[in-house]
Amino acid sequence: MDINAISQVLNALHLPAVFVDHDDRIALCNPEALGLFGAGAVGRHYAAILRQPLIIDAIETVQRGNGATRARYLGTQGPAETVWMASAAPLMAAGQPGVLISFEDRTAAQEADEMRRDFVANVSHELRTPLTALNGFIETLRGAAKDDADARERFLGIMAHEATRMNRLVQDLLSLSRVESEERMRPKARISLSDVLNSAIVSLTPLAEQRGVSVTVEGAADLPIVVGDGDQLRQVFQNLIENAVKYGGDGKSVVVRAGPIARDPSLRSAAVKIDVIDQGIGINPLHIPRLTERFYRVDSHRAREMGGTGLGLAIVKHILNRHRGRLRIESEPGEGSTFSVLLPVNGD
Ligand SMILES: Nc1ncnc2c1ncn2[C@@H]1O[C@H](COP(=O)(O)OP(=O)(O)O)[C@@H](O)[C@H]1O
Ligand SMILES: [Mg+2]
């Protein structure tokens, strides 16, 4: 092929690609590659532009006649680091040997890998804390506290508490994985939201009574029917109302206010909006965008004391995605928070 033909092929590619000639110069750069290496790359020695040992080795390997090869390349242009898989292959240009290198963007795949690793590390960490406590108490009960009936009672109480915490974590992990695996399946049942709200509130009555919190519902009587998964929607409101009770402050009140909306611009359909309103300490706006991340807690010590796993809002977000709904969080530190759920009505 002559150099013009190669240039045309490079320009037709949507991946960044460069051609290194027999003089070790970057002879051609397509527009995507210019974005990656900058406008001054053409005509320079490839090692001056590519700079990373892995990709330089790969090009040398091809030049020595050992066939096509691949190497990882880190993009440092732009605000965030990008990860590329570079493929180097021999290509003759006007009778002279050269090397064609194309770059495939692996950033998203790399990020998914990292998220998986972080998740496993988080889960292990969350389980290790109660396990360490349990082991410590078992040891004490076998040794120092062997014949101390009072200590035994007290330690068994703490052990039961830790075991409950582990159990809750495992339950939440299971529901998260179930919700994720169903996320692409549209729910089909016709659901009465007032039944869903009432059943969520009934299940939280013991917790609310224990904390002296009153939970009242407004406007739930004549809501339109929504298409959804009843168990999952109940879980959404259970998680939100539980948070409002837990973080809303003892002796305060929680209001669940529901109402139809003729047309919501972000859903582009009629909708039902359910606000869960508390009068608690509120949330610093800095934290709000991250609340639905797994294991994210504003005050992790305090949240853990309250038996939180940090997974509740992550589960809420996944369930609402499946229902093509939205979660909005508004909070005034010191005044309280409002978590609003929007669900489409006749959502197609
Ligand atoms: N109503 C609320 N008021 C103040 N902070 C809240 C409220 N709801 C949630 N949060 C904060 O968001 C974090 C994440 O909530 P969630 O995912 O339900 O986890 P947790 O298991 O800790 O309840 C909580 O740890 C808490 O810091
Ligand atoms: Mg919670």
CSV table of N, CA and C in Angstrom, one decimal, residues 211-318:
chain,number,residue,atom,x,y,z
A,211,ARG,N,-38.8,4.8,69.0
A,211,ARG,CA,-38.1,6.1,69.0
A,211,ARG,C,-39.0,7.2,69.2
A,212,GLY,N,-40.3,6.9,69.5
A,212,GLY,CA,-41.3,8.0,69.7
A,212,GLY,C,-41.5,8.9,68.5
A,213,VAL,N,-41.4,8.3,67.3
A,213,VAL,CA,-41.6,9.1,66.1
A,213,VAL,C,-43.0,8.8,65.6
A,214,SER,N,-43.7,9.8,65.2
A,214,SER,CA,-45.0,9.6,64.6
A,214,SER,C,-44.8,9.6,63.0
A,215,VAL,N,-45.5,8.6,62.4
A,215,VAL,CA,-45.4,8.6,60.9
A,215,VAL,C,-46.8,8.8,60.4
A,216,THR,N,-47.0,9.9,59.6
A,216,THR,CA,-48.4,10.1,59.1
A,216,THR,C,-48.3,10.1,57.6
A,217,VAL,N,-49.4,9.7,57.0
A,217,VAL,CA,-49.5,9.6,55.5
A,217,VAL,C,-50.6,10.6,55.0
A,218,GLU,N,-50.3,11.4,54.0
A,218,GLU,CA,-51.2,12.3,53.4
A,218,GLU,C,-51.4,12.0,52.0
A,219,GLY,N,-52.6,12.0,51.5
A,219,GLY,CA,-53.0,12.0,50.1
A,219,GLY,C,-52.8,10.6,49.4
A,220,ALA,N,-52.7,9.5,50.3
A,220,ALA,CA,-52.5,8.2,49.6
A,220,ALA,C,-53.8,7.6,49.2
A,221,ALA,N,-55.0,8.2,49.5
A,221,ALA,CA,-56.2,7.5,49.3
A,221,ALA,C,-56.5,7.3,47.8
A,222,ASP,N,-56.4,8.4,47.0
A,222,ASP,CA,-56.9,8.3,45.6
A,222,ASP,C,-55.7,8.5,44.6
A,223,LEU,N,-54.8,7.6,44.7
A,223,LEU,CA,-53.6,7.7,43.7
A,223,LEU,C,-53.9,6.8,42.5
A,224,PRO,N,-53.4,7.2,41.4
A,224,PRO,CA,-53.6,6.4,40.2
A,224,PRO,C,-52.8,5.1,40.4
A,225,ILE,N,-53.3,4.0,39.7
A,225,ILE,CA,-52.6,2.7,39.7
A,225,ILE,C,-51.2,2.9,39.0
A,226,VAL,N,-50.1,2.3,39.5
A,226,VAL,CA,-48.9,2.3,38.7
A,226,VAL,C,-48.6,0.8,38.4
A,227,VAL,N,-47.8,0.7,37.3
A,227,VAL,CA,-47.3,-0.7,36.9
A,227,VAL,C,-46.0,-0.9,37.6
A,228,GLY,N,-45.9,-2.0,38.3
A,228,GLY,CA,-44.6,-2.2,39.1
A,228,GLY,C,-44.5,-3.5,39.7
A,229,ASP,N,-43.5,-3.6,40.6
A,229,ASP,CA,-43.3,-4.9,41.4
A,229,ASP,C,-43.6,-4.5,42.8
A,230,GLY,N,-44.7,-5.0,43.3
A,230,GLY,CA,-45.2,-4.6,44.6
A,230,GLY,C,-44.2,-4.8,45.8
A,231,ASP,N,-43.5,-6.0,45.8
A,231,ASP,CA,-42.5,-6.2,46.9
A,231,ASP,C,-41.4,-5.2,46.8
A,232,GLN,N,-40.9,-4.9,45.6
A,232,GLN,CA,-39.8,-4.0,45.4
A,232,GLN,C,-40.2,-2.6,45.8
A,233,LEU,N,-41.4,-2.2,45.4
A,233,LEU,CA,-41.9,-0.8,45.7
A,233,LEU,C,-42.0,-0.7,47.3
A,234,ARG,N,-42.5,-1.7,47.9
A,234,ARG,CA,-42.7,-1.7,49.3
A,234,ARG,C,-41.3,-1.5,50.0
A,235,GLN,N,-40.3,-2.2,49.4
A,235,GLN,CA,-38.9,-2.1,49.9
A,235,GLN,C,-38.4,-0.6,49.8
A,236,VAL,N,-38.7,0.0,48.6
A,236,VAL,CA,-38.3,1.4,48.4
A,236,VAL,C,-38.8,2.3,49.6
A,237,PHE,N,-40.1,2.2,49.9
A,237,PHE,CA,-40.7,3.1,50.9
A,237,PHE,C,-40.3,2.6,52.3
A,238,GLN,N,-40.1,1.3,52.5
A,238,GLN,CA,-39.6,0.9,53.8
A,238,GLN,C,-38.2,1.4,54.1
A,239,ASN,N,-37.4,1.4,53.0
A,239,ASN,CA,-36.0,1.9,53.3
A,239,ASN,C,-36.0,3.4,53.5
A,240,LEU,N,-36.8,4.2,52.7
A,240,LEU,CA,-36.9,5.6,52.9
A,240,LEU,C,-37.5,6.0,54.2
A,241,ILE,N,-38.6,5.4,54.6
A,241,ILE,CA,-39.3,5.7,55.9
A,241,ILE,C,-38.4,5.3,57.0
A,242,GLU,N,-37.7,4.1,56.9
A,242,GLU,CA,-36.9,3.7,58.0
A,242,GLU,C,-35.7,4.7,58.2
A,243,ASN,N,-35.2,5.2,57.1
A,243,ASN,CA,-34.1,6.3,57.3
A,243,ASN,C,-34.7,7.5,57.9
A,244,ALA,N,-35.9,7.9,57.5
A,244,ALA,CA,-36.5,9.1,58.1
A,244,ALA,C,-36.7,9.0,59.6
A,245,VAL,N,-37.1,7.7,60.0
A,245,VAL,CA,-37.3,7.5,61.4
A,245,VAL,C,-36.0,7.5,62.1
A,246,LYS,N,-35.0,6.8,61.5
A,246,LYS,CA,-33.7,6.6,62.2
A,246,LYS,C,-32.9,7.9,62.3
A,247,TYR,N,-32.9,8.7,61.1
A,247,TYR,CA,-32.0,9.9,61.1
A,247,TYR,C,-32.8,11.1,61.3
A,248,GLY,N,-34.2,11.0,61.5
A,248,GLY,CA,-35.0,12.2,61.7
A,248,GLY,C,-35.1,12.7,63.1
A,249,GLY,N,-34.5,11.9,64.0
A,249,GLY,CA,-34.5,12.4,65.4
A,249,GLY,C,-35.6,11.8,66.2
A,250,ASP,N,-35.3,11.3,67.5
A,250,ASP,CA,-36.3,10.8,68.4
A,250,ASP,C,-37.3,11.8,68.7
A,251,GLY,N,-38.6,11.3,68.8
A,251,GLY,CA,-39.7,12.2,69.2
A,251,GLY,C,-40.2,13.2,68.1
A,252,LYS,N,-39.5,13.1,66.9
A,252,LYS,CA,-39.9,14.0,65.9
A,252,LYS,C,-41.0,13.3,65.0
A,253,SER,N,-41.5,14.0,64.0
A,253,SER,CA,-42.5,13.4,63.1
A,253,SER,C,-42.0,13.2,61.7
A,254,VAL,N,-42.5,12.2,61.1
A,254,VAL,CA,-42.2,11.9,59.7
A,254,VAL,C,-43.5,12.0,58.9
A,255,VAL,N,-43.5,12.7,57.8
A,255,VAL,CA,-44.7,12.8,56.9
A,255,VAL,C,-44.4,12.1,55.6
A,256,VAL,N,-45.3,11.3,55.2
A,256,VAL,CA,-45.3,10.7,53.8
A,256,VAL,C,-46.4,11.3,53.0
A,257,ARG,N,-46.0,12.1,52.0
A,257,ARG,CA,-47.0,12.9,51.3
A,257,ARG,C,-47.1,12.4,49.8
A,258,ALA,N,-48.2,12.0,49.4
A,258,ALA,CA,-48.3,11.4,48.0
A,258,ALA,C,-49.3,12.2,47.2
A,259,GLY,N,-49.0,12.3,45.9
A,259,GLY,CA,-50.0,13.0,45.1
A,259,GLY,C,-49.7,12.8,43.6
A,260,PRO,N,-50.7,12.9,42.8
A,260,PRO,CA,-50.5,12.7,41.3
A,260,PRO,C,-49.9,14.0,40.7
A,261,ILE,N,-49.2,13.8,39.6
A,261,ILE,CA,-48.6,14.9,38.9
A,261,ILE,C,-49.1,14.7,37.4
A,262,ALA,N,-49.7,15.8,36.8
A,262,ALA,CA,-50.3,15.6,35.5
A,262,ALA,C,-49.2,15.3,34.5
A,263,ARG,N,-48.1,16.0,34.5
A,263,ARG,CA,-47.0,15.6,33.6
A,263,ARG,C,-45.7,16.0,34.2
A,264,ASP,N,-44.8,15.0,34.3
A,264,ASP,CA,-43.5,15.4,34.9
A,264,ASP,C,-42.5,15.5,33.7
A,265,PRO,N,-41.8,16.6,33.6
A,265,PRO,CA,-40.9,16.8,32.4
A,265,PRO,C,-39.8,15.8,32.3
A,266,SER,N,-39.2,15.4,33.4
A,266,SER,CA,-38.1,14.5,33.3
A,266,SER,C,-38.5,13.1,32.9
A,267,LEU,N,-39.7,12.7,33.4
A,267,LEU,CA,-40.2,11.4,33.0
A,267,LEU,C,-41.0,11.4,31.7
A,268,ARG,N,-41.4,12.6,31.3
A,268,ARG,CA,-42.2,12.8,30.1
A,268,ARG,C,-43.5,12.0,30.1
A,269,SER,N,-44.1,12.0,31.3
A,269,SER,CA,-45.4,11.3,31.4
A,269,SER,C,-46.1,11.8,32.7
A,270,ALA,N,-47.3,11.3,32.8
A,270,ALA,CA,-48.0,11.6,34.1
A,270,ALA,C,-47.2,10.8,35.2
A,271,ALA,N,-47.3,11.2,36.4
A,271,ALA,CA,-46.5,10.6,37.5
A,271,ALA,C,-47.2,10.6,38.8
A,272,VAL,N,-46.7,9.8,39.7
A,272,VAL,CA,-47.1,9.9,41.1
A,272,VAL,C,-45.8,10.4,41.9
A,273,LYS,N,-46.0,11.3,42.8
A,273,LYS,CA,-44.8,11.8,43.6
A,273,LYS,C,-45.1,11.4,45.0
A,274,ILE,N,-44.1,10.8,45.6
A,274,ILE,CA,-44.3,10.5,47.1
A,274,ILE,C,-43.1,11.1,47.8
A,275,ASP,N,-43.4,12.0,48.7
A,275,ASP,CA,-42.3,12.6,49.5
A,275,ASP,C,-42.2,12.0,50.9
A,276,VAL,N,-41.0,11.7,51.3
A,276,VAL,CA,-40.8,11.2,52.7
A,276,VAL,C,-40.0,12.3,53.4
A,277,ILE,N,-40.7,13.0,54.3
A,277,ILE,CA,-40.2,14.2,54.9
A,277,ILE,C,-39.9,14.0,56.4
A,278,ASP,N,-38.6,14.3,56.7
A,278,ASP,CA,-38.3,14.2,58.2
A,278,ASP,C,-37.8,15.6,58.7
A,279,GLN,N,-37.7,15.7,60.0
A,279,GLN,CA,-37.3,16.9,60.6
A,279,GLN,C,-35.9,16.8,61.3
A,280,GLY,N,-35.1,15.9,60.7
A,280,GLY,CA,-33.8,15.6,61.3
A,280,GLY,C,-32.7,16.5,61.1
A,281,ILE,N,-31.5,16.1,61.3
A,281,ILE,CA,-30.3,16.9,61.2
A,281,ILE,C,-30.0,17.3,59.8
A,282,GLY,N,-30.7,16.7,58.8
A,282,GLY,CA,-30.4,17.0,57.4
A,282,GLY,C,-29.1,16.5,56.9
A,283,ILE,N,-28.8,16.8,55.6
A,283,ILE,CA,-27.6,16.3,55.0
A,283,ILE,C,-26.9,17.4,54.3
A,284,ASN,N,-25.6,17.5,54.5
A,284,ASN,CA,-24.8,18.5,53.8
A,284,ASN,C,-24.9,18.2,52.3
A,285,PRO,N,-25.1,19.3,51.5
A,285,PRO,CA,-25.3,19.1,50.1
A,285,PRO,C,-24.1,18.4,49.4
A,286,LEU,N,-22.9,18.5,50.0
A,286,LEU,CA,-21.7,17.8,49.5
A,286,LEU,C,-22.0,16.2,49.4
A,287,HIS,N,-22.7,15.7,50.4
A,287,HIS,CA,-22.9,14.3,50.4
A,287,HIS,C,-24.0,13.8,49.5
A,288,ILE,N,-25.0,14.7,49.2
A,288,ILE,CA,-26.2,14.2,48.6
A,288,ILE,C,-26.0,13.4,47.3
A,289,PRO,N,-25.1,13.8,46.4
A,289,PRO,CA,-25.0,13.0,45.1
A,289,PRO,C,-24.4,11.6,45.4
A,290,ARG,N,-23.8,11.4,46.5
A,290,ARG,CA,-23.1,10.1,46.7
A,290,ARG,C,-24.0,9.2,47.6
A,291,LEU,N,-25.1,9.6,48.1
A,291,LEU,CA,-25.8,8.8,49.1
A,291,LEU,C,-26.3,7.5,48.5
A,292,THR,N,-26.5,7.4,47.2
A,292,THR,CA,-27.0,6.1,46.6
A,292,THR,C,-25.9,5.2,46.3
A,293,GLU,N,-24.6,5.6,46.5
A,293,GLU,CA,-23.5,4.6,46.3
A,293,GLU,C,-23.6,3.5,47.4
A,294,ARG,N,-23.1,2.4,47.0
A,294,ARG,CA,-23.1,1.3,48.0
A,294,ARG,C,-22.2,1.6,49.1
A,295,PHE,N,-22.6,1.4,50.3
A,295,PHE,CA,-21.8,1.5,51.5
A,295,PHE,C,-21.5,3.0,51.9
A,296,TYR,N,-22.1,3.9,51.2
A,296,TYR,CA,-21.8,5.3,51.5
A,296,TYR,C,-22.6,5.7,52.7
A,297,ARG,N,-22.0,6.2,53.7
A,297,ARG,CA,-22.7,6.8,54.9
A,297,ARG,C,-22.1,8.1,55.3
A,298,VAL,N,-22.9,9.0,55.7
A,298,VAL,CA,-22.4,10.4,56.0
A,298,VAL,C,-21.5,10.3,57.2
A,299,ASP,N,-22.1,9.7,58.3
A,299,ASP,CA,-21.3,9.5,59.5
A,299,ASP,C,-21.3,8.0,59.8
A,300,SER,N,-20.2,7.3,59.3
A,300,SER,CA,-20.4,5.9,59.2
A,300,SER,C,-20.4,5.3,60.6
A,301,HIS,N,-19.8,5.9,61.6
A,301,HIS,CA,-19.9,5.3,62.9
A,301,HIS,C,-21.3,5.4,63.4
A,302,ARG,N,-21.9,6.6,63.3
A,302,ARG,CA,-23.2,6.7,63.8
A,302,ARG,C,-24.2,5.9,63.1
A,303,ALA,N,-24.1,5.8,61.7
A,303,ALA,CA,-25.0,5.0,60.9
A,303,ALA,C,-24.9,3.5,61.3
A,304,ARG,N,-23.7,3.1,61.6
A,304,ARG,CA,-23.5,1.7,61.9
A,304,ARG,C,-24.1,1.4,63.3
A,305,GLU,N,-23.9,2.3,64.2
A,305,GLU,CA,-24.6,2.2,65.5
A,305,GLU,C,-26.1,1.9,65.4
A,306,MET,N,-26.6,2.6,64.4
A,306,MET,CA,-28.1,2.5,64.2
A,306,MET,C,-28.4,1.3,63.4
A,307,GLY,N,-27.5,0.4,63.1
A,307,GLY,CA,-27.8,-0.8,62.4
A,307,GLY,C,-27.8,-0.7,60.9
A,308,GLY,N,-27.2,0.4,60.4
A,308,GLY,CA,-27.3,0.7,59.0
A,308,GLY,C,-26.2,-0.1,58.2
A,309,THR,N,-26.5,-0.5,57.0
A,309,THR,CA,-25.6,-1.2,56.2
A,309,THR,C,-25.0,-0.3,55.1
A,310,GLY,N,-25.6,0.8,54.9
A,310,GLY,CA,-25.2,1.7,53.8
A,310,GLY,C,-25.6,1.2,52.4
A,311,LEU,N,-26.5,0.2,52.4
A,311,LEU,CA,-27.0,-0.3,51.1
A,311,LEU,C,-28.4,0.1,50.8
A,312,GLY,N,-29.1,0.6,51.8
A,312,GLY,CA,-30.6,0.9,51.6
A,312,GLY,C,-30.9,1.8,50.4
A,313,LEU,N,-30.1,2.9,50.3
A,313,LEU,CA,-30.4,3.8,49.2
A,313,LEU,C,-29.9,3.3,47.8
A,314,ALA,N,-28.9,2.5,47.9
A,314,ALA,CA,-28.4,1.8,46.6
A,314,ALA,C,-29.5,0.9,46.1
A,315,ILE,N,-30.1,0.2,47.0
A,315,ILE,CA,-31.2,-0.7,46.6
A,315,ILE,C,-32.4,0.1,46.0
A,316,VAL,N,-32.7,1.2,46.7
A,316,VAL,CA,-33.8,2.1,46.3
A,316,VAL,C,-33.5,2.6,44.8
A,317,LYS,N,-32.3,3.0,44.6
A,317,LYS,CA,-32.0,3.5,43.3
A,317,LYS,C,-32.1,2.5,42.2
A,318,HIS,N,-31.7,1.3,42.4
A,318,HIS,CA,-31.8,0.2,41.4
A,318,HIS,C,-33.3,-0.1,41.2
